[in-house]
XYZ file of C-alpha atoms in Angstrom:
451
model
C -24.302 -22.767 14.654
C -21.774 -25.278 12.846
C -18.042 -25.724 14.184
C -16.268 -23.714 11.374
C -18.352 -20.844 11.383
C -17.632 -20.842 15.128
C -13.698 -21.120 14.342
C -14.267 -18.337 11.927
C -15.658 -16.157 14.541
C -13.279 -17.013 17.184
C -10.165 -16.149 14.673
C -11.592 -13.474 13.767
C -12.147 -12.110 17.395
C -8.799 -13.163 18.378
C -7.538 -11.130 15.362
C -9.769 -7.714 16.086
C -9.530 -7.944 19.748
C -5.861 -7.883 20.170
C -3.894 -4.815 19.706
C -0.237 -4.050 19.842
C 1.782 -5.947 21.625
C 2.393 -2.751 24.103
C -0.743 -0.786 24.262
C -3.374 -2.023 26.893
C -6.800 -0.804 27.702
C -6.762 0.034 31.591
C -9.006 -3.582 32.091
C -8.180 -6.403 30.375
C -10.301 -7.314 27.145
C -13.046 -9.670 27.802
C -13.491 -11.242 24.520
C -9.797 -11.919 24.079
C -9.610 -16.072 24.394
C -6.259 -18.818 23.988
C -4.765 -19.396 20.884
C -5.168 -22.821 21.433
C -8.655 -23.223 21.530
C -9.057 -20.478 17.964
C -6.318 -21.827 15.890
C -7.111 -26.202 16.655
C -7.449 -26.708 13.089
C -5.521 -25.773 9.973
C -8.935 -24.042 8.665
C -8.160 -21.788 11.389
C -4.811 -21.187 10.338
C -5.412 -20.450 6.854
C -8.757 -18.135 7.912
C -5.983 -16.096 10.015
C -3.275 -16.184 7.261
C -6.437 -14.790 5.272
C -6.757 -12.240 8.370
C -3.111 -11.508 8.532
C -2.985 -10.354 4.818
C -5.972 -8.313 5.668
C -3.984 -6.841 8.127
C -1.296 -5.752 6.090
C -3.198 -4.521 3.507
C -4.762 -2.169 5.838
C -4.572 1.753 4.811
C -1.970 2.433 7.672
C 0.294 -0.690 6.285
C 1.119 -1.615 2.513
C -2.665 -0.005 1.697
C -0.939 3.319 1.472
C 0.602 4.921 4.639
C 4.116 2.905 4.556
C 4.574 4.214 1.152
C 3.015 8.049 1.632
C 4.975 8.636 4.799
C 7.771 7.411 2.888
C 7.390 9.851 0.025
C 5.923 13.028 2.280
C 8.650 13.088 4.809
C 11.402 12.907 1.919
C 10.124 15.633 0.083
C 11.298 19.127 -0.358
C 8.583 21.002 -2.068
C 8.278 18.314 -5.231
C 5.236 18.419 -4.196
C 3.167 20.311 -2.277
C 0.219 18.026 0.154
C -3.067 20.600 0.024
C -5.262 18.986 1.797
C -7.286 19.115 4.692
C -5.979 16.101 6.763
C -3.962 17.906 9.632
C -2.149 14.355 10.524
C -0.863 14.166 6.888
C 0.142 18.027 6.908
C 2.177 17.594 10.252
C 4.498 14.828 8.011
C 4.420 16.552 4.804
C 6.009 19.264 7.056
C 8.061 17.149 9.175
C 6.088 18.408 12.507
C 4.988 15.167 13.289
C 3.378 15.767 17.036
C 3.397 12.647 19.392
C -0.371 12.313 19.098
C -0.887 12.180 15.865
C -3.405 9.527 14.724
C -1.614 8.651 11.463
C 1.347 7.452 13.111
C -0.421 5.559 15.751
C -2.427 3.833 13.703
C 0.584 2.607 11.826
C 2.513 1.264 14.946
C -0.780 -0.238 16.217
C -2.010 -1.956 12.719
C 1.791 -3.084 12.418
C 1.564 -5.088 15.560
C -1.565 -6.467 15.138
C -0.777 -7.730 12.051
C 2.585 -9.282 13.729
C 0.267 -11.040 15.905
C -1.452 -12.645 13.798
C 1.807 -13.990 12.123
C 2.660 -15.024 15.821
C -0.738 -16.854 15.702
C -0.525 -18.763 12.558
C 3.653 -19.831 13.495
C 2.391 -21.009 16.937
C -0.003 -23.578 14.937
C 1.756 -24.912 12.253
C 1.255 -28.174 14.193
C -2.250 -28.216 13.028
C -1.451 -27.655 9.651
C -0.613 -30.352 7.534
C 3.051 -31.282 5.955
C 1.556 -29.930 1.890
C 0.705 -26.601 3.421
C 3.358 -26.319 6.364
C 5.955 -24.786 4.813
C 4.112 -22.092 2.275
C 1.772 -21.072 5.993
C 5.481 -20.684 7.633
C 6.891 -18.631 4.823
C 4.009 -16.540 4.609
C 3.388 -15.627 7.986
C 6.973 -14.726 8.201
C 6.874 -12.910 4.747
C 4.195 -11.028 6.739
C 6.218 -10.619 10.015
C 9.451 -9.945 8.537
C 8.166 -7.276 6.256
C 6.717 -4.998 8.976
C 9.307 -5.427 11.320
C 11.452 -3.338 8.890
C 9.002 -0.541 8.391
C 7.749 -0.350 11.604
C 11.846 -0.183 12.314
C 12.369 2.267 9.422
C 10.152 4.350 10.434
C 10.148 4.334 14.615
C 14.212 3.974 14.359
C 17.374 5.985 13.495
C 18.467 5.231 10.487
C 21.542 2.384 10.417
C 24.039 4.561 9.349
C 23.034 7.082 12.072
C 25.650 6.159 15.118
C 25.429 2.524 16.475
C 22.273 -0.040 15.153
C 23.876 -1.963 17.823
C 22.544 1.125 20.715
C 20.189 2.609 18.990
C 16.705 1.879 20.105
C 14.596 0.359 17.198
C 11.645 -0.954 18.280
C 9.744 -4.019 20.692
C 10.244 -7.423 18.936
C 7.120 -9.820 20.133
C 7.804 -13.151 18.445
C 5.148 -15.505 20.479
C 1.161 -14.194 20.667
C -0.436 -12.352 22.687
C -4.188 -13.112 23.629
C -4.497 -10.617 26.304
C -2.292 -8.023 27.789
C -0.342 -8.552 31.094
C 3.180 -6.329 33.195
C 4.428 -8.830 31.008
C 3.381 -7.961 27.986
C 5.580 -4.468 28.650
C 8.053 -4.835 26.176
C 11.236 -2.266 26.122
C 12.661 -1.849 22.444
C 15.148 -3.882 21.156
C 18.049 -2.327 19.289
C 17.923 -1.409 15.367
C 20.650 -3.959 15.008
C 18.149 -6.787 16.356
C 14.970 -5.618 14.632
C 17.048 -5.736 11.245
C 18.421 -9.494 12.176
C 15.379 -10.621 13.153
C 13.424 -9.223 9.910
C 15.895 -10.715 7.488
C 16.031 -13.885 9.596
C 11.948 -13.904 8.981
C 12.464 -13.407 5.497
C 15.554 -15.392 4.709
C 13.378 -18.558 5.759
C 10.029 -17.160 3.982
C 12.214 -17.488 0.692
C 13.790 -20.857 1.646
C 9.954 -21.637 2.275
C 7.712 -19.749 -0.521
C 6.761 -21.273 -4.062
C 7.937 -18.800 -6.893
C 4.086 -18.547 -7.577
C 1.738 -19.314 -5.771
C -1.842 -20.741 -7.110
C -5.466 -21.654 -5.774
C -6.507 -20.207 -2.130
C -3.229 -19.154 -1.365
C -2.467 -17.276 -5.120
C -4.454 -14.257 -4.587
C -1.936 -11.403 -3.179
C -0.160 -14.364 -1.699
C 3.996 -14.059 -1.266
C 6.382 -15.779 -3.293
C 9.896 -16.727 -2.896
C 10.523 -13.365 -5.390
C 9.138 -11.102 -3.224
C 10.934 -12.208 -0.145
C 13.935 -11.710 -2.019
C 13.207 -8.511 -3.156
C 12.359 -7.042 0.285
C 15.875 -8.569 1.335
C 17.099 -6.804 -1.392
C 15.370 -3.753 0.305
C 16.866 -4.369 3.806
C 20.390 -5.056 2.801
C 20.701 -1.883 0.369
C 19.176 0.117 3.442
C 22.281 -1.817 5.728
C 24.577 -0.525 2.811
C 25.387 -4.782 2.713
C 26.063 -4.683 -0.877
C 26.905 -7.498 -1.701
C 24.182 -8.954 -0.197
C 21.884 -6.578 -1.879
C 23.089 -7.165 -5.215
C 22.495 -11.309 -4.972
C 19.074 -10.785 -3.659
C 18.326 -8.580 -6.505
C 19.768 -10.567 -8.881
C 18.092 -13.769 -7.304
C 14.498 -12.271 -8.391
C 15.601 -11.312 -11.712
C 17.387 -14.585 -13.098
C 14.383 -16.252 -11.287
C 12.805 -15.392 -14.765
C 9.518 -15.636 -12.419
C 8.670 -11.673 -13.727
C 9.580 -9.401 -16.469
C 9.734 -5.621 -17.697
C 6.161 -4.687 -19.308
C 6.696 -3.518 -22.518
C 5.646 0.519 -21.596
C 6.237 2.142 -18.286
C 2.254 3.019 -18.260
C 1.666 -0.806 -18.332
C 3.371 -1.270 -14.739
C 0.617 0.782 -13.220
C -2.643 -0.639 -14.588
C -4.142 -3.758 -13.197
C -4.746 -5.276 -17.025
C -1.139 -5.481 -18.010
C 1.162 -4.920 -15.090
C 0.853 -8.462 -13.551
C 4.686 -9.517 -14.672
C 6.532 -6.994 -13.194
C 4.754 -6.497 -9.479
C 6.883 -8.837 -7.196
C 4.382 -8.227 -4.691
C 1.364 -6.030 -3.978
C -2.067 -5.013 -2.483
C -4.823 -6.273 -3.644
C -7.826 -3.924 -3.906
C -11.461 -4.965 -5.647
C -14.364 -3.122 -5.636
C -15.580 -5.148 -2.514
C -13.014 -5.175 -0.231
C -9.484 -3.096 0.575
C -8.906 0.419 0.189
C -6.302 2.109 -2.293
C -4.995 5.364 -0.135
C -1.950 6.063 -2.941
C -5.581 7.121 -5.526
C -7.268 8.324 -1.897
C -4.331 11.545 -1.672
C -2.271 11.226 -5.087
C -4.791 10.741 -7.945
C -7.149 14.052 -8.488
C -11.195 14.045 -8.178
C -11.188 13.240 -12.300
C -9.688 9.788 -11.307
C -11.764 9.261 -7.942
C -8.882 10.694 -5.701
C -8.838 13.577 -3.317
C -5.742 15.604 -5.341
C -4.141 16.219 -1.985
C -0.727 15.704 -3.278
C 0.314 17.815 -6.398
C 3.907 17.854 -7.877
C 4.896 20.475 -8.891
C 7.106 21.775 -12.029
C 10.583 20.918 -10.087
C 10.351 17.741 -10.173
C 8.738 17.425 -13.445
C 11.677 18.595 -14.827
C 14.311 16.530 -13.822
C 12.978 13.838 -16.734
C 14.843 14.755 -20.372
C 12.916 15.677 -22.769
C 11.311 12.187 -24.220
C 11.298 10.208 -21.290
C 7.758 8.912 -20.619
C 8.030 9.263 -17.325
C 8.059 12.714 -17.309
C 4.798 13.045 -18.712
C 2.905 10.510 -16.662
C 1.113 12.979 -14.979
C -2.400 14.488 -15.271
C -3.862 17.828 -14.661
C -7.295 18.627 -12.782
C -7.900 22.228 -12.428
C -4.033 24.284 -11.632
C -2.990 21.700 -10.465
C -0.873 18.355 -11.284
C -0.899 14.471 -10.565
C 0.795 11.353 -10.617
C -1.068 9.143 -13.009
C 0.440 6.228 -11.152
C -2.569 5.627 -8.984
C -5.424 6.407 -11.411
C -7.649 3.215 -10.683
C -9.433 3.781 -7.287
C -9.370 -0.025 -6.782
C -6.010 -0.762 -8.303
C -3.916 -3.338 -6.471
C -1.641 -0.845 -4.932
C 2.202 -1.851 -5.815
C 4.640 -2.614 -3.002
C 7.391 -3.428 -4.925
C 8.429 -4.161 -8.768
C 11.081 -5.603 -11.019
C 12.138 -1.987 -11.995
C 13.812 -1.462 -8.310
C 15.540 -4.843 -8.645
C 17.646 -3.957 -11.607
C 18.422 -0.550 -9.922
C 19.400 -2.233 -6.498
C 21.534 -4.566 -8.604
C 22.787 -1.939 -10.797
C 23.958 0.196 -7.480
C 25.103 -2.695 -5.779
C 27.401 -3.663 -8.996
C 28.611 -0.384 -9.218
C 29.512 0.045 -5.686
C 31.567 -3.031 -5.305
C 32.916 -2.922 -8.839
C 31.488 -6.214 -10.135
C 28.927 -6.848 -12.527
C 27.210 -10.217 -10.773
C 24.053 -10.873 -13.492
C 25.242 -7.773 -15.576
C 27.122 -4.256 -15.746
C 25.469 -1.253 -14.009
C 24.927 0.667 -17.589
C 23.230 -2.293 -18.738
C 20.631 -2.677 -15.891
C 20.034 1.091 -16.199
C 20.358 1.946 -19.730
C 17.188 -1.270 -19.779
C 14.905 0.808 -17.367
C 15.311 3.914 -19.653
C 15.083 2.117 -22.884
C 11.539 0.993 -21.377
C 10.540 4.729 -20.726
C 11.861 6.158 -24.189
C 14.788 7.741 -22.182
C 18.371 8.261 -24.013
C 20.487 5.503 -22.815
C 23.861 6.664 -21.147
C 27.341 5.688 -22.288
C 28.284 5.662 -18.822
C 26.878 5.523 -15.549
C 28.000 6.593 -11.987
C 26.528 7.187 -8.486
C 24.566 10.091 -9.232
C 23.104 8.785 -12.189
C 22.003 5.369 -10.767
C 20.439 7.184 -7.307
C 18.699 10.235 -9.956
C 16.838 6.700 -12.205
C 16.039 5.675 -8.815
C 14.122 8.709 -7.955
C 12.832 8.878 -11.245
C 11.234 6.046 -11.674
C 10.339 4.917 -7.789
C 8.627 8.621 -7.386
C 5.871 8.351 -5.094
C 6.670 4.757 -4.789
C 7.800 5.174 -0.978
C 11.318 5.195 -1.515
C 12.150 8.764 -1.162
C 12.995 9.017 2.459
C 14.639 5.593 3.030
C 16.961 6.732 0.134
C 18.088 9.585 1.322
C 18.664 8.540 4.885
C 21.096 5.340 3.386
C 23.209 7.911 1.341
C 23.322 10.089 4.004
C 21.601 13.476 2.019
C 19.525 16.335 3.466
C 15.380 16.555 2.728
C 15.753 20.540 1.682
C 19.003 21.473 4.216
C 17.429 19.276 6.677
C 19.862 16.558 7.561
C 19.124 12.799 6.862
C 19.541 11.880 10.794
C 17.265 15.190 12.280
C 15.246 14.232 14.776
C 12.340 15.340 12.930
C 12.904 12.593 10.301
C 12.155 9.653 12.638
C 8.353 8.925 13.283
C 7.477 9.529 17.357
C 6.615 6.847 19.673
C 2.974 6.824 19.586
C 1.880 8.915 23.040
C -1.112 6.419 23.967
C 2.438 3.662 23.653
C 4.476 6.121 25.766
C 1.852 6.358 28.979
C 0.719 2.994 29.135
C 3.910 0.868 28.631
C 6.615 3.018 31.051
C 9.283 0.274 29.262
C 9.394 2.677 26.469
C 11.450 5.394 25.431
C 10.541 8.097 23.290
C 12.709 9.276 20.350
C 14.671 12.306 20.577
C 12.909 15.613 20.038
C 9.221 14.803 21.113
């Protein structure tokens, strides 16, 4: 066996054998190895970076779960979940148990992928100067994105009480090769986790190139992707000036553009210019779990998430988004995820226009363009009648119409202090429980209220 294959196996063993930072087996894993042994060359670091992206693309992360949790937990019967998975039905009904395996794997896979990023960041001295900034930027992008998603799901909303006191999730910023009692971390505050995510993504934006080429170009993060996630984070914090400026950086970079037709934004052959960051899916690797649950059986899906007429009625006549559905039997399904092997969109340029519009409106500014022009840019693409004036409810509705089924439903309800039906945004059952196996293992963890 040559040395490069040995190093690949070492790196793979390291990634697969390390569980989440606070997840500990009863015995120390016998196959874990020291990071210094595994990551001794630039090639090892690059292989581990590929592994980190593989983790990020898992069905329990950006391969689908992060998005459908955001939609189904925020749903008020705009859809019906008609599938047989009790774990996802719990999410839709907001009756999640602490033993739910879907939310458990969100936590586990999130921390496993963060650990891969930590290993990369700890081994940057093995990377030549030509690639070092890019590798660091990508590792920070992955870690920052996941800490944002974890704290958003398992912690209280930024505007619910005090983020400097509310428990978020544990911050682990160094590699874990085997778990000891010292690795049992308590939950950092919501504010601390947000600060870490912002720090990682800010550094990622400064380090990453505008576009990626070669081996790194296959679905890798870019400067625009980091800025786009920063825009989301700042909007969630109600830091409207920072959200506006981050979104404006993405738009004004010229790297991305709206595709001419709304349907083209969800077709792999045409959506390229609009998608800022995506998860690559091929027939050899990766799974599009949005197709699995949202698409009908006619489009290789399970047909579990069925769109109701009350939601479709929100679209005005002529708006092509209101007809971007398909029927199978008696049920209606979104057409956004019809391709079983379609890449999974994580963030699109259309969202950045809507972030900039909302932030500018709230601040009374017109950085980049006016709120009215930004909203109408999205509506014109959808063949919807242009607005003559715009207010906050109109922008929030436009987000609902444009970004439906892309994971932004519950975050928008929480940050605007809305309701899910009659359930207030700050209700206990709109926060995921810390998985019971983590509570049982790590005595430093405190469970969320209501569980």
